[in-house]
Coordinates of C-alpha atoms in Angstrom, one line a residue:
M1370 CA -21.3 41.1 -45.2
S1371 CA -18.9 38.9 -47.1
L1372 CA -15.7 40.3 -45.0
R1373 CA -17.4 40.5 -41.7
R1374 CA -18.5 36.8 -41.4
P1375 CA -14.7 35.6 -41.5
L1376 CA -13.8 38.3 -38.8
R1377 CA -16.3 36.9 -36.7
H1378 CA -15.5 33.2 -37.4
E1379 CA -11.7 34.2 -36.9
T1380 CA -12.6 36.0 -33.7
A1381 CA -14.7 32.8 -32.2
A1382 CA -11.9 30.7 -33.2
G1383 CA -9.1 32.6 -31.4
A1384 CA -11.6 33.0 -28.2
T1385 CA -11.8 29.4 -28.4
R1386 CA -8.2 28.9 -28.8
R1387 CA -7.4 31.1 -25.7
Q1388 CA -10.0 29.4 -23.8
L1389 CA -8.6 26.2 -24.7
L1390 CA -4.9 27.5 -23.6
S1391 CA -5.9 29.3 -20.4
A1392 CA -5.3 27.2 -17.5
A1393 CA -8.0 28.4 -15.3
D1394 CA -10.9 28.8 -18.2
N1395 CA -9.9 25.4 -19.7
P1396 CA -13.2 23.4 -20.4
L1397 CA -11.7 20.2 -19.2
V1398 CA -10.5 22.1 -15.7
R1399 CA -13.9 23.3 -15.3
A1400 CA -15.6 19.9 -15.9
V1401 CA -13.2 18.4 -13.3
G1402 CA -13.9 21.2 -10.9
R1403 CA -17.7 20.6 -11.2
L1404 CA -17.3 16.8 -10.3
P1405 CA -19.1 16.5 -7.0
A1406 CA -16.3 15.2 -5.0
G1407 CA -13.9 16.8 -2.5
V1408 CA -10.4 18.0 -3.2
H1409 CA -8.9 15.0 -1.0
A1410 CA -10.9 12.8 -3.2
K1411 CA -9.8 14.4 -6.3
L1412 CA -6.2 14.5 -5.3
L1413 CA -6.3 10.7 -4.3
V1414 CA -7.7 9.7 -7.5
A1415 CA -5.1 11.6 -9.2
F1416 CA -2.8 10.0 -7.1
V1417 CA -4.3 6.3 -7.7
G1418 CA -4.5 7.3 -11.5
T1419 CA -0.8 7.8 -11.7
V1420 CA 0.1 4.7 -9.7
L1421 CA -1.9 2.8 -12.0
L1422 CA -0.4 4.2 -15.1
V1423 CA 3.0 3.3 -13.7
V1424 CA 1.9 -0.3 -12.6
V1425 CA 0.3 -0.9 -16.2
L1426 CA 3.4 0.4 -17.8
G1427 CA 5.6 -1.9 -15.7
L1428 CA 3.3 -5.0 -16.5
L1429 CA 3.3 -4.1 -20.1
G1430 CA 7.3 -3.8 -19.7
L1431 CA 7.4 -7.1 -18.0
R1432 CA 5.2 -9.0 -20.7
L1433 CA 7.1 -7.5 -23.4
L1434 CA 10.4 -8.7 -21.9
G1435 CA 8.8 -12.1 -21.3
Q1436 CA 7.9 -12.4 -25.1
S1437 CA 11.6 -11.4 -26.1
N1438 CA 13.1 -13.8 -23.6
E1439 CA 10.7 -16.4 -25.2
R1440 CA 11.7 -15.6 -28.6
V1441 CA 15.4 -15.7 -27.7
E1442 CA 14.9 -19.2 -26.2
T1443 CA 13.1 -20.2 -29.3
L1444 CA 15.8 -18.7 -31.7
G1445 CA 18.5 -20.7 -29.4
T1446 CA 16.7 -23.9 -29.8
L1447 CA 16.5 -23.5 -33.5
Q1448 CA 20.1 -22.5 -33.6
E1449 CA 20.9 -25.6 -31.9
R1450 CA 18.9 -27.9 -34.3
A1451 CA 20.3 -26.2 -37.5
S1452 CA 23.7 -26.8 -36.1
A1453 CA 22.9 -30.4 -35.4
Y1454 CA 21.3 -30.8 -38.9
G1455 CA 24.0 -29.0 -40.5
K1456 CA 26.4 -31.5 -39.5
L1457 CA 24.2 -34.2 -40.2
R1458 CA 24.0 -32.9 -44.0
S1459 CA 27.8 -32.5 -43.9
D1460 CA 28.1 -36.4 -43.1
T1461 CA 25.8 -37.3 -45.9
E1462 CA 27.5 -35.3 -48.3
H1463 CA 31.0 -37.1 -47.1
V1464 CA 29.2 -40.3 -47.7
R1465 CA 27.7 -39.3 -51.3
L1466 CA 31.4 -37.9 -52.2
L1467 CA 33.0 -41.3 -51.0
L1468 CA 30.8 -43.4 -53.2
A1469 CA 31.4 -41.1 -56.1
Q1470 CA 34.9 -41.8 -55.9
N1471 CA 34.1 -45.6 -56.0
V1472 CA 31.6 -45.4 -58.9
R1473 CA 34.1 -43.5 -61.1
G1474 CA 37.1 -45.6 -59.9
G1475 CA 38.9 -42.6 -58.6
F1476 CA 41.1 -44.4 -56.1
G1477 CA 44.0 -42.0 -56.5
K1478 CA 42.0 -39.1 -55.0
V1479 CA 41.8 -39.4 -51.6
W1480 CA 38.7 -37.9 -49.7
P1481 CA 39.4 -36.1 -46.2
G1482 CA 38.7 -38.6 -43.6
A1483 CA 38.8 -41.5 -45.7
R1484 CA 41.4 -44.3 -45.1
Q1485 CA 42.6 -45.6 -48.6
D1486 CA 45.0 -48.6 -48.4
P1487 CA 46.7 -49.0 -51.8
S1488 CA 46.9 -52.8 -51.2
T1489 CA 43.2 -53.3 -51.0
G1490 CA 41.6 -50.4 -53.4
G1491 CA 38.3 -49.3 -53.1
L1492 CA 37.4 -51.5 -50.3
A1493 CA 38.6 -49.1 -47.4
I1494 CA 36.3 -46.6 -49.0
D1495 CA 33.5 -48.8 -49.0
L1496 CA 34.4 -49.7 -45.4
A1497 CA 34.4 -46.0 -44.4
T1498 CA 31.4 -45.4 -46.2
K1499 CA 29.5 -48.1 -44.3
S1500 CA 31.0 -47.0 -40.9
A1501 CA 29.7 -43.4 -41.9
V1502 CA 26.4 -44.6 -43.0
V1503 CA 25.6 -46.4 -39.7
Q1504 CA 26.9 -43.4 -37.7
I1505 CA 24.6 -40.9 -39.8
R1506 CA 21.8 -43.4 -39.1
A1507 CA 22.8 -43.4 -35.3
S1508 CA 23.3 -39.6 -34.9
T1509 CA 19.0 -39.2 -36.1
F1510 CA 17.9 -40.3 -32.6
P1511 CA 17.3 -38.1 -29.7
D1512 CA 20.1 -39.4 -27.4
Q1513 CA 22.7 -38.5 -30.1
L1514 CA 20.9 -35.2 -31.2
L1515 CA 20.8 -34.3 -27.3
F1516 CA 17.1 -32.5 -28.0
Q1517 CA 13.7 -34.0 -28.9
P1518 CA 12.9 -33.1 -32.3
P1519 CA 9.7 -31.7 -33.1
A1520 CA 7.1 -33.6 -35.4
E1521 CA 8.0 -31.5 -38.5
D1522 CA 11.5 -32.7 -38.1
E1523 CA 10.9 -36.3 -37.4
T1524 CA 9.4 -36.7 -40.9
F1525 CA 12.7 -36.0 -42.6
L1526 CA 14.8 -38.1 -39.7
R1527 CA 12.5 -40.9 -40.6
K1528 CA 13.4 -40.8 -44.1
I1529 CA 17.0 -40.2 -43.4
R1530 CA 17.0 -43.6 -41.0
A1531 CA 15.1 -45.3 -43.5
T1532 CA 17.5 -44.6 -46.4
G1533 CA 20.6 -45.0 -44.3
E1534 CA 19.2 -48.3 -43.6
R1535 CA 18.9 -49.4 -47.1
L1536 CA 22.4 -47.7 -47.8
S1537 CA 23.8 -49.9 -44.7
K1538 CA 22.5 -53.2 -46.5
V1539 CA 24.0 -52.3 -50.0
M1540 CA 27.4 -51.1 -48.5
A1541 CA 27.2 -54.6 -46.7
Q1542 CA 27.1 -56.3 -49.9
A1543 CA 29.7 -54.1 -51.4
T1544 CA 32.1 -55.0 -48.5
Q1545 CA 31.7 -59.0 -48.9
P1546 CA 34.6 -60.7 -50.5
G1547 CA 34.4 -62.6 -53.9
A1548 CA 32.1 -60.3 -55.6
S1549 CA 33.2 -59.5 -59.1
P1550 CA 33.9 -56.1 -60.5
A1551 CA 30.8 -55.8 -62.5
Q1552 CA 28.8 -57.1 -59.1
L1553 CA 30.7 -54.3 -57.3
D1554 CA 29.9 -51.5 -60.1
S1555 CA 26.4 -52.5 -59.9
V1556 CA 26.4 -52.2 -56.1
H1557 CA 28.2 -49.1 -56.1
R1558 CA 26.0 -47.4 -58.3
R1559 CA 23.0 -48.4 -56.2
A1560 CA 24.5 -47.3 -53.2
E1561 CA 25.6 -43.8 -55.0
L1562 CA 21.7 -43.5 -55.7
L1563 CA 20.7 -43.8 -52.2
A1564 CA 23.6 -41.7 -50.8
I1565 CA 22.4 -39.0 -53.3
D1566 CA 18.7 -39.6 -51.5
L1567 CA 20.4 -39.6 -47.9
D1568 CA 22.0 -36.3 -48.8
Q1569 CA 18.8 -34.8 -50.4
H1570 CA 16.8 -35.6 -47.1
A1571 CA 19.6 -34.4 -44.9
K1572 CA 19.9 -31.1 -47.1
E1573 CA 16.1 -30.5 -46.9
L1574 CA 16.0 -31.0 -43.0
A1575 CA 18.9 -28.5 -42.9
N1576 CA 17.5 -26.0 -45.3
T1577 CA 14.1 -26.1 -43.7
T1578 CA 15.6 -25.8 -40.4
A1579 CA 17.9 -22.8 -41.5
A1580 CA 15.0 -21.2 -43.4
R1581 CA 12.8 -21.3 -40.1
T1582 CA 15.7 -20.0 -37.9
D1583 CA 16.2 -17.0 -40.6
R1584 CA 12.5 -16.5 -40.5
L1585 CA 12.2 -16.4 -36.7
T1586 CA 15.4 -14.2 -36.5
T1587 CA 13.5 -11.4 -39.0
Q1588 CA 10.4 -12.1 -36.7
N1589 CA 12.4 -11.2 -33.8
A1590 CA 13.9 -8.3 -35.1
S1591 CA 10.4 -7.0 -36.3
A1592 CA 8.7 -8.0 -33.0
Y1593 CA 11.7 -6.2 -31.1
A1594 CA 11.0 -3.0 -33.1
N1595 CA 7.1 -3.4 -32.3
S1596 CA 7.6 -4.2 -28.8
R1597 CA 10.0 -1.1 -28.6
N1598 CA 7.8 1.2 -30.1
L1599 CA 4.9 0.0 -28.2
F1600 CA 6.7 0.4 -25.0
I1601 CA 7.9 3.9 -25.9
G1602 CA 4.4 4.9 -27.0
A1603 CA 2.9 3.3 -24.0
A1604 CA 5.4 5.3 -21.6
A1605 CA 4.8 8.4 -23.6
G1606 CA 1.1 8.0 -23.3
A1607 CA 1.4 7.5 -19.7
I1608 CA 3.7 10.3 -19.4
V1609 CA 0.9 12.6 -21.3
L1610 CA -1.9 11.1 -19.2
A1611 CA -0.1 12.0 -16.1
L1612 CA 0.8 15.1 -17.0
L1613 CA -2.6 16.0 -18.1
L1614 CA -4.1 14.7 -15.0
G1615 CA -1.9 16.9 -12.9
F1616 CA -2.4 19.9 -15.1
V1617 CA -6.2 19.4 -14.8
L1618 CA -6.3 18.7 -11.0
S1619 CA -3.8 21.4 -10.2
W1620 CA -5.5 23.9 -12.0
S1621 CA -9.0 22.9 -10.7
V1622 CA -7.6 23.9 -7.3
I1623 CA -5.2 26.7 -8.2
G1624 CA -7.4 28.6 -10.4
P1625 CA -10.3 28.9 -8.0
I1626 CA -7.8 29.9 -5.4
Q1627 CA -6.4 32.7 -7.6
K1628 CA -10.0 33.9 -8.4
I1629 CA -10.6 33.8 -4.6
D1630 CA -7.5 35.7 -3.8
S1631 CA -8.3 38.4 -6.5
R1632 CA -11.8 39.0 -5.2
L1633 CA -10.4 39.0 -1.6
A1634 CA -7.6 41.8 -2.6
A1635 CA -10.5 43.7 -4.4
T1636 CA -12.9 43.8 -1.3
A1637 CA -9.7 44.6 0.8
S1638 CA -9.4 47.6 -1.6
G1639 CA -13.1 48.7 -1.1
D1640 CA -14.5 47.2 -4.3
F1641 CA -17.3 45.2 -3.4
S1642 CA -19.0 45.1 -7.0
G1643 CA -17.7 41.7 -8.1
H1644 CA -18.2 38.1 -7.4
V1645 CA -15.9 35.1 -7.4
D1646 CA -17.0 33.0 -10.6
V1647 CA -16.1 29.0 -9.4
T1648 CA -18.1 26.5 -10.5
N1649 CA -16.4 23.7 -8.5
R1650 CA -18.6 21.6 -6.4
D1651 CA -16.1 20.9 -3.7
E1652 CA -14.5 22.7 -0.6
L1653 CA -13.1 25.5 -3.2
G1654 CA -16.9 26.1 -4.8
A1655 CA -18.1 26.4 -1.0
L1656 CA -15.2 28.9 -0.1
A1657 CA -16.1 30.8 -3.3
A1658 CA -19.9 30.9 -2.3
N1659 CA -18.9 32.0 1.3
V1660 CA -16.6 34.6 -0.2
N1661 CA -19.3 36.2 -2.4
R1662 CA -21.7 36.1 0.6
M1663 CA -19.1 37.8 2.7
N1664 CA -18.4 40.4 0.0
D1665 CA -22.4 41.0 -0.3
E1666 CA -22.3 41.5 3.6
L1667 CA -19.6 43.8 3.9
Q1668 CA -21.0 45.8 0.7
R1669 CA -24.0 46.3 2.9
L1670 CA -22.4 47.1 5.8
Y1671 CA -20.2 49.3 4.3
R1672 CA -23.2 51.2 2.7
E1673 CA -24.7 51.6 6.2
L1674 CA -21.5 52.6 7.6
E1675 CA -21.2 55.4 4.8
A1676 CA -24.8 56.5 5.6
A1677 CA -24.3 56.7 9.2
S1678 CA -20.9 58.5 8.7
R1679 CA -22.7 60.7 6.3
H1680 CA -25.7 61.5 8.8
K1681 CA -23.1 62.0 11.8
S1682 CA -21.1 64.6 9.6
E1683 CA -24.5 66.5 8.3
F1684 CA -25.8 66.1 12.3
L1685 CA -22.3 67.7 13.4
A1686 CA -22.2 70.4 10.6
N1687 CA -25.8 71.5 11.6
M1688 CA -25.2 71.5 15.1
S1689 CA -22.2 73.2 14.8
H1690 CA -24.0 75.8 12.9
E1691 CA -26.6 76.0 15.4
L1692 CA -24.3 76.0 18.3
R1693 CA -22.1 78.9 17.1
T1694 CA -25.0 81.5 16.7
P1695 CA -26.0 81.4 20.6
L1696 CA -22.4 81.2 21.3
N1697 CA -21.4 84.1 19.4
A1698 CA -24.2 86.2 21.1
I1699 CA -23.0 85.2 24.6
L1700 CA -19.5 85.9 23.7
G1701 CA -20.2 89.3 22.1
F1702 CA -22.5 90.3 25.2
S1703 CA -19.8 89.0 27.5
Q1704 CA -17.2 91.4 25.8
V1705 CA -19.7 94.3 26.3
L1706 CA -20.2 93.9 30.0
R1707 CA -16.5 93.2 30.6
E1708 CA -15.8 96.7 28.6
E1709 CA -18.2 98.4 31.1
M1710 CA -20.3 99.9 27.8
F1711 CA -23.6 99.9 29.9
G1712 CA -22.3 100.5 33.4
E1713 CA -19.7 99.7 36.0
V1714 CA -18.9 95.9 37.2
N1715 CA -17.2 95.0 40.3
E1716 CA -14.0 92.8 40.5
K1717 CA -16.0 89.7 40.8
Q1718 CA -18.0 90.2 38.4
K1719 CA -15.1 90.9 35.8
E1720 CA -13.7 87.7 37.1
Y1721 CA -16.7 85.7 36.2
L1722 CA -17.0 87.5 32.7
E1723 CA -13.3 86.4 32.3
D1724 CA -14.2 82.8 32.9
I1725 CA -17.2 83.1 30.5
L1726 CA -15.2 84.5 27.7
S1727 CA -12.4 81.8 28.3
S1728 CA -14.9 79.1 28.5
G1729 CA -17.0 80.5 25.5
N1730 CA -13.5 80.7 23.3
H1731 CA -12.7 77.1 24.3
L1732 CA -16.2 75.9 23.3
L1733 CA -16.0 78.0 20.0
A1734 CA -12.7 76.3 19.2
L1735 CA -14.2 73.0 19.9
I1736 CA -17.2 73.7 17.7
N1737 CA -14.9 74.9 14.8
D1738 CA -12.8 71.7 15.1
V1739 CA -15.8 69.5 14.9
L1740 CA -17.2 71.3 12.1
D1741 CA -14.0 71.2 10.3
L1742 CA -13.7 67.5 11.1
S1743 CA -17.3 66.9 9.5
K1744 CA -16.6 68.9 6.4
V1745 CA -13.4 66.9 5.9
E1746 CA -15.2 63.6 6.5
A1747 CA -17.8 64.6 4.0
G1748 CA -15.5 65.8 1.4
Q1749 CA -16.7 69.3 1.6
I1750 CA -13.4 71.2 2.4
E1751 CA -12.0 73.0 -0.4
L1752 CA -8.4 74.3 0.0
E1753 CA -7.5 77.9 -1.2
I1754 CA -4.3 77.1 -2.7
A1755 CA -2.0 80.0 -3.1
P1756 CA 1.7 80.9 -2.6
F1757 CA 2.6 82.3 0.9
S1758 CA 5.6 82.5 3.4
L1759 CA 5.8 79.6 5.6
R1760 CA 8.6 81.3 7.4
E1761 CA 6.0 83.8 8.3
A1762 CA 3.4 81.3 9.3
L1763 CA 6.1 79.8 11.8
E1764 CA 6.9 82.8 13.2
R1765 CA 3.4 83.9 13.8
G1766 CA 2.7 80.3 15.2
V1767 CA 5.6 80.8 17.5
V1768 CA 4.3 84.5 18.6
M1769 CA 0.7 82.9 19.4
V1770 CA 2.1 80.5 21.8
R1771 CA 5.1 82.5 23.2
E1772 CA 3.0 83.9 26.1
R1773 CA 2.0 80.8 27.3
A1774 CA 5.5 79.2 27.1
S1775 CA 7.0 82.2 28.9
K1776 CA 4.3 81.8 31.6
D1777 CA 5.0 77.9 32.0
G1778 CA 8.9 78.8 31.8
V1779 CA 9.2 77.0 28.6
R1780 CA 12.1 78.1 26.0
L1781 CA 10.7 78.5 22.4
A1782 CA 13.2 78.6 19.7
L1783 CA 12.7 78.8 15.8
A1784 CA 15.3 77.6 13.2
T1785 CA 14.6 77.9 9.4
E1786 CA 16.8 77.3 6.7
P1787 CA 17.3 80.1 4.2
E1788 CA 15.8 78.3 1.1
V1789 CA 12.6 77.6 3.1
D1790 CA 10.2 80.7 2.3
V1791 CA 7.4 80.5 -0.2
V1792 CA 5.3 77.2 -0.6
D1793 CA 1.9 76.7 -2.3
G1794 CA -1.1 75.7 -0.1
D1795 CA -4.1 76.9 2.2
E1796 CA -2.3 79.4 4.4
R1797 CA -5.1 79.2 7.0
R1798 CA -5.1 75.4 7.2
I1799 CA -1.3 75.2 7.5
R1800 CA -1.3 77.7 10.1
Q1801 CA -4.1 75.8 12.1
V1802 CA -1.5 72.7 12.0
I1803 CA 1.4 74.8 13.0
F1804 CA -0.6 76.1 16.0
N1805 CA -2.0 72.6 16.9
L1806 CA 1.5 71.5 17.2
L1807 CA 3.0 74.1 19.0
S1808 CA 0.3 74.5 21.6
N1809 CA 0.4 70.8 22.5
A1810 CA 4.2 71.0 22.6
V1811 CA 4.1 73.9 25.1
K1812 CA 1.3 72.2 26.9
F1813 CA 2.9 69.0 27.7
T1814 CA 6.4 70.3 28.2
P1815 CA 7.1 70.9 31.8
A1816 CA 8.7 73.9 33.1
G1817 CA 12.5 74.4 32.4
G1818 CA 12.0 72.5 29.3
S1819 CA 12.1 73.5 25.5
V1820 CA 10.3 73.6 22.5
D1821 CA 12.4 73.9 19.1
V1822 CA 10.7 74.4 15.6
S1823 CA 12.8 74.0 12.2
A1824 CA 12.1 74.0 8.8
A1825 CA 14.1 72.6 5.9
K1826 CA 14.1 71.1 2.5
V1827 CA 14.4 67.5 2.3
N1828 CA 14.3 65.3 -0.9
G1829 CA 12.2 67.9 -2.7
E1830 CA 9.9 68.5 0.0
V1831 CA 9.5 70.9 2.9
R1832 CA 9.9 69.5 6.1
V1833 CA 8.9 71.1 9.2
A1834 CA 9.6 69.7 12.7
V1835 CA 8.3 70.4 16.5
T1836 CA 10.6 69.0 19.1
D1837 CA 9.6 69.1 22.9
T1838 CA 11.2 67.8 26.1
G1839 CA 7.8 66.4 27.3
P1840 CA 6.9 63.3 28.7
G1841 CA 7.0 61.3 25.2
L1842 CA 4.8 58.8 23.8
S1843 CA 4.6 55.2 24.1
P1844 CA 4.9 53.2 20.7
D1845 CA 1.3 52.3 20.9
D1846 CA 0.1 55.8 21.0
H1847 CA 2.1 56.9 17.7
D1848 CA -0.7 56.1 15.6
R1849 CA -3.6 56.4 18.0
I1850 CA -3.2 60.1 18.7
F1851 CA -3.9 60.8 15.2
E1852 CA -7.3 59.2 15.4
E1853 CA -10.5 61.0 16.4
F1854 CA -11.2 62.0 19.8
Q1855 CA -8.1 60.0 21.1
Q1856 CA -5.9 61.2 23.7
T1857 CA -3.0 60.1 25.8
E1858 CA -3.1 59.6 29.5
T1859 CA -1.1 62.8 30.0
G1860 CA -3.6 64.8 27.9
I1861 CA -6.8 63.0 29.8
E1862 CA -5.1 64.2 32.9
Q1863 CA -4.6 67.6 32.1
R1864 CA -8.2 68.0 31.2
E1865 CA -7.5 70.1 28.3
G1866 CA -8.6 69.7 24.6
T1867 CA -10.6 67.0 23.0
G1868 CA -8.4 64.9 21.0
L1869 CA -9.3 66.6 17.7
G1870 CA -6.4 68.9 16.8
L1871 CA -4.0 66.3 15.6
A1872 CA -6.7 64.3 13.6
L1873 CA -7.5 67.7 12.0
S1874 CA -3.9 68.5 11.3
K1875 CA -3.3 64.9 9.6
R1876 CA -6.5 65.5 7.4
F1877 CA -5.2 69.0 6.3
V1878 CA -1.6 67.9 5.7
E1879 CA -2.8 65.0 3.5
L1880 CA -5.0 67.3 1.6
H1881 CA -2.2 69.1 0.7
G1882 CA -0.3 65.9 -0.6
G1883 CA 2.1 65.8 2.6
R1884 CA 2.4 63.3 5.5
I1885 CA 2.6 63.8 9.3
W1886 CA 4.0 61.5 12.1
V1887 CA 5.8 61.5 15.4
D1888 CA 9.2 60.2 16.5
S1889 CA 8.9 59.6 20.3
E1890 CA 9.8 57.7 23.2
L1891 CA 8.5 57.5 27.1
G1892 CA 10.6 60.1 29.2
K1893 CA 12.7 61.5 26.2
G1894 CA 10.3 64.1 24.5
S1895 CA 8.7 64.1 20.9
T1896 CA 9.2 65.2 17.7
F1897 CA 6.0 65.7 15.4
V1898 CA 7.1 66.1 11.6
F1899 CA 4.8 67.0 8.7
T1900 CA 5.8 67.6 5.1
L1901 CA 4.8 69.6 2.3
P1902 CA 5.3 69.8 -1.5
A1903 CA 8.3 72.0 -1.8
G1904 CA 6.1 74.3 -4.6
S1905 CA 8.0 77.8 -4.8
A1906 CA 10.2 77.2 -1.8

């Protein structure tokens, strides 16, 4: 028991996987097929769904592109502010360094941008510092920055303006004439402290803006990666959904069509035992139901036809047996009278007896043909297969029709290849086929014509051909003359035969595993050909 349960589980799991992977039996496909909507509506839904996926994907792409554009614009603004604040910080650092020179009395070292006049000493530096501070304070306003600073930057800018204003007042004192060295030193030291504060405020503003710029740059990179991944994921999802939608809807249509086609092919081959299993609630489901109804109706009609054919064959067989008994008595007594075994008969009576015998033999042949046909249709004919000489059978057939051929002025010839001799088959049935073909050829060939019989081995089978110079056949008659009770217009005019000879010949040849056909054109004669397995030939 412990071994069987896993096997059952694995078998069930395998069946489930196969069902999911099978297109026609996929549960999702069947579920879509059972939706109460027409094929047109389902296809329209598939088209609209695909369009919506494309639209959603396009809108998502536009939104992500807009967000990326906004981030780029914001980053550009921050970079512009960072550049302006960086310049501001550079100017404040320049002022701090100039003041540091004066405080330390370093006149020998010239700071770039400072004009030092040796004749005036540190006054030139003070004047340059004063001018730079005024320029720094002016550069904190929007008209100099060329943009409107945000509220968080305005706090630092106000500090810079306030500190710059105080520093400007101190530098005004430093540049006044008559100040003692001690006073200048005190002023320079106060100015240096203010310059340090000014530089610190500018540094904080520049660093804050730079940090904000770096943070936004990092956020932009992360947002770009997220947007890219989101768009790729959405695109992949849309493709998968579109493919899934196409797969499901296409197979909800293709699957039933394949099943209906298989059922129709089976019905055409005579198999009425199955039904189409289509659960669709659309036109295909209705078509499958109609196919099932047609299959059932054809099955019923086929059974009725089989029963009717069987009854007909039984009737013909019984009637043939019943008719042959009195007919044999008529033929027997007619032959007795013709032989004058019980007295003489006059010439007129002999003529009548010949007519009775001729008509009786014709009727007996007809009854025998009908009996053979009924046996063939009922599957009651059993061939007596044995080796026999096909050449002798052809020669005997020619002898049987030679008298009529001579009487009608028809030349009769037989030509067989040396390797054609013994074949395996029912000799009596093959002789019947040969006689039917020869008698028809002689009957329809006009005086002065010819009938040629030939036999040869072709592609591993024996092929017998009977060629005449008669009126020929139209293309429409090539297949029809091998059906029961079918005759050409020429045959009907001659009022001979019943249209069973060729039908029986076709059945006998096919029972031997051979084929029979005719090659003919109107006015150019006919060639009837039948084949037999080579056997021992």
